[in-house]
Amino acid sequence: MASSGRVLHKSERPPSSVRSKVPISNSRRSVTPTSRTRPQPLDTDPESERVRVAVRLRPRNSEELLDADYSDCVELQPELKRLNLRKNNWSSESFKFDEVLSESASQKRVYEVVAKPVVESVLDGYNGTIMAYGQTGTGKTYTLGSVGKDDASERGIMIRALEDIITNASVSDTVEISYLQLYMEAVQDLLAPEKINIPIVEDAKIGEVSVPGAAIIKITNLDHFLQLLQIGETNRHAANTKMNTESSRSHAILMVYIRRSAHEKEEIDVSYQGNDSTTNRHGHHLPTIRKSKLLIVDLAGSERINKSGSEGHLLEEAKCINLSLTSLGKCINALAEHSPHIPTRDSKLTRLLRDSFGGSARTSLIVTIGPSSRNYAETTSTIMFGQRAMKVVNTVKLKEEFDYESLCRTLENQVDHLNAEIDRQQKLREKDNNEIEKKLKEFQKSSAEAEKSLVVRTEFLEKENTQLKSDTKGLVKELDSLKEQNSMLLNEITRVQTSLKNSKLQQLENSTYQKLLADTTQMYEKKIADLMKQLENECARSDNAEEQLERMKKRLSDADKSLQMENAGYQRALAETTRMYEERIAELNQQLEDEHAHFDGVEEQLHSTEKLLNDNQNAVKIYEEKEILELRMRLEEMHEAAVHELQQLNMEYKNLQLEKEGLSDELHTMRQNLQVEEKRRKQAENELLNIKKIVPESEDAIEVKKPYMQEISKGSSAFHNEQGLQVPSQSRDSITGGHKSTIAKICEEVGIPKILSLLTSRDVDVQIHAVKVVANLAAEVLIADINQEKIVQEGGLDALLALLESSQNPTALRVASGAIANLAMNEMNQSLITSKGGAQLLANIASKTDDPQTLRMVAGAIANLCGNEKLHVMLKEDGAIKALLGMARTGNADVVAQVARGLANFAKCESRRIIQGYWRGRSLLIEDGALSWLVANGNTTSTSTRRHIELAICHLAQNEDNAKYFVSSGGFKELIEISNSSTRDDIRSLAKKTIRLSPSFQTVMRAE
């Protein structure tokens, strides 16, 4: 397994001390949050959508420096962006690339010319891909994934790209990553190693490819990303080959998901959009987000087996690597030639990179080559791959969508604010209404009091006016009486004057009467003077009465005027107060109408918001109902399984109670025997210590017969290594010789009986080591039959079956299942295993464990038993066939391969019995649903698994009683497909022969 800080070989690493002085013609300015300029629309650049390809030359390594037989075959012209490939001294070819990087180019320059334009596009909302392709050992992983622990200048594209992205991300932006590897055509999560076979999902509507089962982790800072990158590199598969000491055995894919808000000042002017799509019907701006994805792909290096020296599991890995790279090359060829069909589904790698070549992502490819002419063919192939990739044109698209979540949150805040504002306005209106009502009541009260006081004042004035009128009438009457008296006095004065005149005349006549006349005249003069004085008094009194009358009239007039003025003032005040309150009421009514209009607008906006919320809630509700339904179905299944398991446990409990009663009788005897047995075991354990000293702990020298036995030991490199480490290549002769000598020492010094006695040891480690030795004895290449016979005769089979039945240790169960699988390769042992209940025990283990390695051992053992036609009925009755099909549901490729092999063995033996006349009726596999499983998995990517499935289908089709089930389940169509497109000639011939000889199939073909 690769270490956490995976470093390229010194000879493969371009020196960082030498900086290239070639000007960077295609590089952009550094992206910063404040100075980043807006790029021009991509359609203005005729080459912006083409896949851009750069070539990087690795320096000579130590082996090439010592090899004088091979000279350099590559000549670079960085200033012309050309590369000359010399076939010999007189023949060479010239190739032009977007960038040519010499062996002295720094990691920073490689990032700036290859990856930085793509990173900037990703920050602007476009998908992007950066991929490294080349022969193994040419520096792909160093270019992309170098961590640069000791020297930051050695950092690769992955770290530099994330550094730029994190630097330019705002607080509201999110950056998330997934780190995967494609190993042996299985997608595995490098950040969650327990996820080993993740499915690839393709959206049928928009064509996007995703890996929903992969872990997605939000990146907080660069140190966080460095930790995750080291974890991923630790979990990645690597091995030591002749071409590279740390050769990557899987394709690594770093997926970076960026989610950014699209601001108005950064909106791209799209000419075909006639309307502003980011505004709603109220003219409000709708928030938008840009979701982009960056793929950084470190492809495993292509290699030739004769040069890399790969053997065994390394050889299988190399086959898968070369197969996926071949599929990628086919897709590039088809895109470069504008072929109508692009074979993207031939490999999981091409499915994952579907958007990178011919899709909507901006893609930058760096091809790495070596200088030595020893690898001329590989270098030529790599260069031609880059040349074809330069012809691929992608349609770069901006992925921008409405931020409904942010909009929903904003609208909810607005609704809350508007509701609060409405409540506040309503409270203000209620307060104003209360104040208006209070003032109106006060005005009404004051108006009533003023009116009441006015009425009282008016009544008082009217009474006073009436009194004055009556007084005036009295004075007028008195004045009239005085006027009459004056008239009478005037008449009397006139009469006196007349008589005086007569008396004076008479005085002349009568002197005697003069004295009397004088007295009389004096008396009358006095009386006249009194009357004149009285008359003057009366005149003055009359004038006073007239003046008083005038004053009374004036006072009455003033009272009337003051009353009118006071009434006018009250009326004017009443009118002004009424007008003021009417204006205030009109103003409040207008304000109320405005508030109602605003409230109607708010209600309309609220209704639209509620509609959006209802739509979102309905979608969420539908999704939640769907999730609840799925969870309910899962819970029902789990409940049924739990009930079934509980019933089994009850049955087992009853059986254990019965056994307990029997065992209690035997316990006393067993204790006595155990004391003797304990002494023997101690002696055997001491001998086992000697065995451990003799047998190497790594067990590198042991070879097994079948590939599925390579998982018999957890810590042994001769069996499957769970961490993915590879055994150094050794020749078969040396392995076999070391294996023989080890087994010979064990048999000679210890003896098989003592080894078998250790199977019942109380020490689990002792049990496991003993089972490993037994498994190796059963798998001995040359003397396997002899060893297996000794093991069975000495009770080893019974001990292994007892261990399967009683042990709870997963490792013990796994290695015991592997040992039984080796014993089941002998026909005589197969009958013994089945008769002793071994098939039923294997089926029980399959139902209780979910460990893929244990399941592979169990499936391999049952598959070997399926090769004996005499045991078919018993295998079905013991539930072995149903357990075999059940194990296939785990989806593990190795388990599925063993299941397919077992079904093929069963079907082949059954068809042979039918031909010989020993069996009639439909196949036992049909009853357990094996045909449906075979049809469903007929298109598997594993060649060996597909071959077994095809053989099983062909052999099942030879039974005429199975024909109707073939027609109804789609098996007949699969059989026709096998006859036309199977990769093996013998299988195609067998399928055609089966169709030709079957009357039922011929009838169906004529009907079609």
mmCIF file of N, CA and C in Angstrom, residues 403-464:
data_model
loop_
_atom_site.group_PDB
_atom_site.id
_atom_site.type_symbol
_atom_site.label_atom_id
_atom_site.label_comp_id
_atom_site.label_asym_id
_atom_site.label_seq_id
_atom_site.Cartn_x
_atom_site.Cartn_y
_atom_site.Cartn_z
ATOM 1 N N ASP A 403 -31.120 30.265 -6.984
ATOM 2 C CA ASP A 403 -30.855 29.837 -5.608
ATOM 3 C C ASP A 403 -32.177 29.846 -4.845
ATOM 4 N N TYR A 404 -32.957 28.770 -5.074
ATOM 5 C CA TYR A 404 -34.278 28.731 -4.466
ATOM 6 C C TYR A 404 -34.193 28.675 -2.937
ATOM 7 N N GLU A 405 -33.170 28.061 -2.411
ATOM 8 C CA GLU A 405 -33.046 27.998 -0.958
ATOM 9 C C GLU A 405 -32.817 29.388 -0.376
ATOM 10 N N SER A 406 -31.859 30.131 -0.989
ATOM 11 C CA SER A 406 -31.616 31.494 -0.524
ATOM 12 C C SER A 406 -32.836 32.376 -0.745
ATOM 13 N N LEU A 407 -33.474 32.205 -1.954
ATOM 14 C CA LEU A 407 -34.680 32.982 -2.225
ATOM 15 C C LEU A 407 -35.773 32.661 -1.215
ATOM 16 N N CYS A 408 -35.913 31.380 -0.900
ATOM 17 C CA CYS A 408 -36.934 30.979 0.058
ATOM 18 C C CYS A 408 -36.651 31.601 1.420
ATOM 19 N N ARG A 409 -35.368 31.546 1.848
ATOM 20 C CA ARG A 409 -35.018 32.153 3.130
ATOM 21 C C ARG A 409 -35.259 33.660 3.109
ATOM 22 N N THR A 410 -34.886 34.322 1.967
ATOM 23 C CA THR A 410 -35.092 35.766 1.859
ATOM 24 C C THR A 410 -36.572 36.106 1.911
ATOM 25 N N LEU A 411 -37.374 35.339 1.136
ATOM 26 C CA LEU A 411 -38.812 35.598 1.123
ATOM 27 C C LEU A 411 -39.437 35.332 2.486
ATOM 28 N N GLU A 412 -38.960 34.293 3.163
ATOM 29 C CA GLU A 412 -39.483 34.039 4.503
ATOM 30 C C GLU A 412 -39.151 35.194 5.448
ATOM 31 N N ASN A 413 -37.909 35.723 5.338
ATOM 32 C CA ASN A 413 -37.540 36.883 6.160
ATOM 33 C C ASN A 413 -38.393 38.087 5.797
ATOM 34 N N GLN A 414 -38.608 38.280 4.457
ATOM 35 C CA GLN A 414 -39.447 39.396 4.035
ATOM 36 C C GLN A 414 -40.877 39.230 4.530
ATOM 37 N N VAL A 415 -41.382 38.007 4.441
ATOM 38 C CA VAL A 415 -42.742 37.759 4.919
ATOM 39 C C VAL A 415 -42.833 38.053 6.420
ATOM 40 N N ASP A 416 -41.825 37.568 7.166
ATOM 41 C CA ASP A 416 -41.830 37.860 8.600
ATOM 42 C C ASP A 416 -41.757 39.362 8.855
ATOM 43 N N HIS A 417 -40.862 40.056 8.068
ATOM 44 C CA HIS A 417 -40.745 41.506 8.235
ATOM 45 C C HIS A 417 -42.054 42.202 7.888
ATOM 46 N N LEU A 418 -42.683 41.768 6.758
ATOM 47 C CA LEU A 418 -43.942 42.380 6.333
ATOM 48 C C LEU A 418 -45.051 42.093 7.344
ATOM 49 N N ASN A 419 -45.066 40.864 7.859
ATOM 50 C CA ASN A 419 -46.068 40.561 8.884
ATOM 51 C C ASN A 419 -45.870 41.433 10.113
ATOM 52 N N ALA A 420 -44.601 41.595 10.506
ATOM 53 C CA ALA A 420 -44.322 42.470 11.655
ATOM 54 C C ALA A 420 -44.708 43.911 11.340
ATOM 55 N N GLU A 421 -44.397 44.356 10.087
ATOM 56 C CA GLU A 421 -44.762 45.716 9.688
ATOM 57 C C GLU A 421 -46.274 45.891 9.667
ATOM 58 N N ILE A 422 -46.974 44.851 9.155
ATOM 59 C CA ILE A 422 -48.446 44.914 9.130
ATOM 60 C C ILE A 422 -48.993 44.978 10.549
ATOM 61 N N ASP A 423 -48.444 44.153 11.416
ATOM 62 C CA ASP A 423 -48.885 44.203 12.818
ATOM 63 C C ASP A 423 -48.618 45.572 13.427
ATOM 64 N N ARG A 424 -47.407 46.103 13.111
ATOM 65 C CA ARG A 424 -47.084 47.430 13.642
ATOM 66 C C ARG A 424 -48.029 48.493 13.102
ATOM 67 N N GLN A 425 -48.290 48.436 11.755
ATOM 68 C CA GLN A 425 -49.215 49.399 11.155
ATOM 69 C C GLN A 425 -50.619 49.254 11.729
ATOM 70 N N GLN A 426 -51.039 47.996 11.916
ATOM 71 C CA GLN A 426 -52.362 47.789 12.503
ATOM 72 C C GLN A 426 -52.434 48.356 13.918
ATOM 73 N N LYS A 427 -51.348 48.130 14.697
ATOM 74 C CA LYS A 427 -51.325 48.695 16.045
ATOM 75 C C LYS A 427 -51.348 50.216 16.000
ATOM 76 N N LEU A 428 -50.560 50.806 15.031
ATOM 77 C CA LEU A 428 -50.574 52.261 14.892
ATOM 78 C C LEU A 428 -51.955 52.762 14.491
ATOM 79 N N ARG A 429 -52.587 52.048 13.538
ATOM 80 C CA ARG A 429 -53.936 52.448 13.125
ATOM 81 C C ARG A 429 -54.921 52.336 14.281
ATOM 82 N N GLU A 430 -54.804 51.241 15.018
ATOM 83 C CA GLU A 430 -55.685 51.111 16.175
ATOM 84 C C GLU A 430 -55.437 52.219 17.188
ATOM 85 N N LYS A 431 -54.150 52.560 17.388
ATOM 86 C CA LYS A 431 -53.814 53.633 18.315
ATOM 87 C C LYS A 431 -54.365 54.962 17.818
ATOM 88 N N ASP A 432 -54.173 55.259 16.478
ATOM 89 C CA ASP A 432 -54.704 56.490 15.898
ATOM 90 C C ASP A 432 -56.219 56.534 15.984
ATOM 91 N N ASN A 433 -56.853 55.387 15.678
ATOM 92 C CA ASN A 433 -58.311 55.330 15.761
ATOM 93 C C ASN A 433 -58.782 55.600 17.192
ATOM 94 N N ASN A 434 -58.049 55.000 18.144
ATOM 95 C CA ASN A 434 -58.420 55.246 19.542
ATOM 96 C C ASN A 434 -58.264 56.716 19.900
ATOM 97 N N GLU A 435 -57.136 57.323 19.442
ATOM 98 C CA GLU A 435 -56.938 58.748 19.715
ATOM 99 C C GLU A 435 -58.000 59.594 19.035
ATOM 100 N N ILE A 436 -58.333 59.253 17.764
ATOM 101 C CA ILE A 436 -59.368 60.006 17.049
ATOM 102 C C ILE A 436 -60.713 59.859 17.750
ATOM 103 N N GLU A 437 -61.027 58.639 18.143
ATOM 104 C CA GLU A 437 -62.292 58.440 18.846
ATOM 105 C C GLU A 437 -62.312 59.201 20.159
ATOM 106 N N LYS A 438 -61.156 59.184 20.850
ATOM 107 C CA LYS A 438 -61.079 59.923 22.110
ATOM 108 C C LYS A 438 -61.254 61.413 21.884
ATOM 109 N N LYS A 439 -60.525 61.967 20.878
ATOM 110 C CA LYS A 439 -60.660 63.383 20.564
ATOM 111 C C LYS A 439 -62.072 63.717 20.077
ATOM 112 N N LEU A 440 -62.649 62.797 19.279
ATOM 113 C CA LEU A 440 -64.004 63.031 18.794
ATOM 114 C C LEU A 440 -64.994 63.073 19.949
ATOM 115 N N LYS A 441 -64.791 62.157 20.894
ATOM 116 C CA LYS A 441 -65.670 62.180 22.069
ATOM 117 C C LYS A 441 -65.487 63.479 22.861
ATOM 118 N N GLU A 442 -64.194 63.884 23.019
ATOM 119 C CA GLU A 442 -63.942 65.150 23.718
ATOM 120 C C GLU A 442 -64.573 66.315 22.981
ATOM 121 N N PHE A 443 -64.426 66.328 21.633
ATOM 122 C CA PHE A 443 -65.032 67.404 20.833
ATOM 123 C C PHE A 443 -66.548 67.391 20.963
ATOM 124 N N GLN A 444 -67.118 66.167 20.866
ATOM 125 C CA GLN A 444 -68.573 66.085 21.018
ATOM 126 C C GLN A 444 -68.999 66.578 22.397
ATOM 127 N N LYS A 445 -68.213 66.189 23.430
ATOM 128 C CA LYS A 445 -68.536 66.633 24.784
ATOM 129 C C LYS A 445 -68.415 68.139 24.904
ATOM 130 N N SER A 446 -67.289 68.689 24.387
ATOM 131 C CA SER A 446 -67.100 70.157 24.442
ATOM 132 C C SER A 446 -68.145 70.883 23.614
ATOM 133 N N SER A 447 -68.510 70.299 22.451
ATOM 134 C CA SER A 447 -69.542 70.911 21.614
ATOM 135 C C SER A 447 -70.874 70.925 22.344
ATOM 136 N N ALA A 448 -71.187 69.800 23.031
ATOM 137 C CA ALA A 448 -72.455 69.749 23.778
ATOM 138 C C ALA A 448 -72.449 70.769 24.899
ATOM 139 N N GLU A 449 -71.283 70.867 25.607
ATOM 140 C CA GLU A 449 -71.206 71.857 26.698
ATOM 141 C C GLU A 449 -71.326 73.281 26.150
ATOM 142 N N ALA A 450 -70.616 73.545 25.014
ATOM 143 C CA ALA A 450 -70.701 74.896 24.422
ATOM 144 C C ALA A 450 -72.119 75.206 23.967
ATOM 145 N N GLU A 451 -72.740 74.199 23.346
ATOM 146 C CA GLU A 451 -74.119 74.408 22.888
ATOM 147 C C GLU A 451 -75.051 74.656 24.066
ATOM 148 N N LYS A 452 -74.806 73.844 25.135
ATOM 149 C CA LYS A 452 -75.644 74.013 26.333
ATOM 150 C C LYS A 452 -75.451 75.408 26.943
ATOM 151 N N SER A 453 -74.160 75.824 27.080
ATOM 152 C CA SER A 453 -73.885 77.159 27.626
ATOM 153 C C SER A 453 -74.445 78.250 26.715
ATOM 154 N N LEU A 454 -74.350 78.028 25.389
ATOM 155 C CA LEU A 454 -74.885 78.994 24.433
ATOM 156 C C LEU A 454 -76.403 79.127 24.582
ATOM 157 N N VAL A 455 -77.070 77.992 24.781
ATOM 158 C CA VAL A 455 -78.532 78.030 24.966
ATOM 159 C C VAL A 455 -78.902 78.794 26.236
ATOM 160 N N VAL A 456 -78.124 78.470 27.324
ATOM 161 C CA VAL A 456 -78.397 79.171 28.602
ATOM 162 C C VAL A 456 -78.166 80.676 28.443
ATOM 163 N N ARG A 457 -77.042 81.030 27.773
ATOM 164 C CA ARG A 457 -76.726 82.454 27.561
ATOM 165 C C ARG A 457 -77.782 83.124 26.709
ATOM 166 N N THR A 458 -78.209 82.389 25.691
ATOM 167 C CA THR A 458 -79.241 82.951 24.818
ATOM 168 C C THR A 458 -80.536 83.185 25.580
ATOM 169 N N GLU A 459 -80.924 82.216 26.400
ATOM 170 C CA GLU A 459 -82.153 82.375 27.192
ATOM 171 C C GLU A 459 -82.042 83.556 28.149
ATOM 172 N N PHE A 460 -80.818 83.700 28.790
ATOM 173 C CA PHE A 460 -80.609 84.817 29.705
ATOM 174 C C PHE A 460 -80.723 86.152 28.969
ATOM 175 N N LEU A 461 -80.094 86.223 27.798
ATOM 176 C CA LEU A 461 -80.146 87.456 27.018
ATOM 177 C C LEU A 461 -81.553 87.751 26.528
ATOM 178 N N GLU A 462 -82.269 86.695 26.145
ATOM 179 C CA GLU A 462 -83.656 86.922 25.721
ATOM 180 C C GLU A 462 -84.509 87.460 26.874
ATOM 181 N N LYS A 463 -84.299 86.872 28.061
ATOM 182 C CA LYS A 463 -85.031 87.373 29.234
ATOM 183 C C LYS A 463 -84.674 88.832 29.509
ATOM 184 N N GLU A 464 -83.350 89.145 29.458
ATOM 185 C CA GLU A 464 -82.906 90.518 29.692
ATOM 186 C C GLU A 464 -83.453 91.457 28.628
#
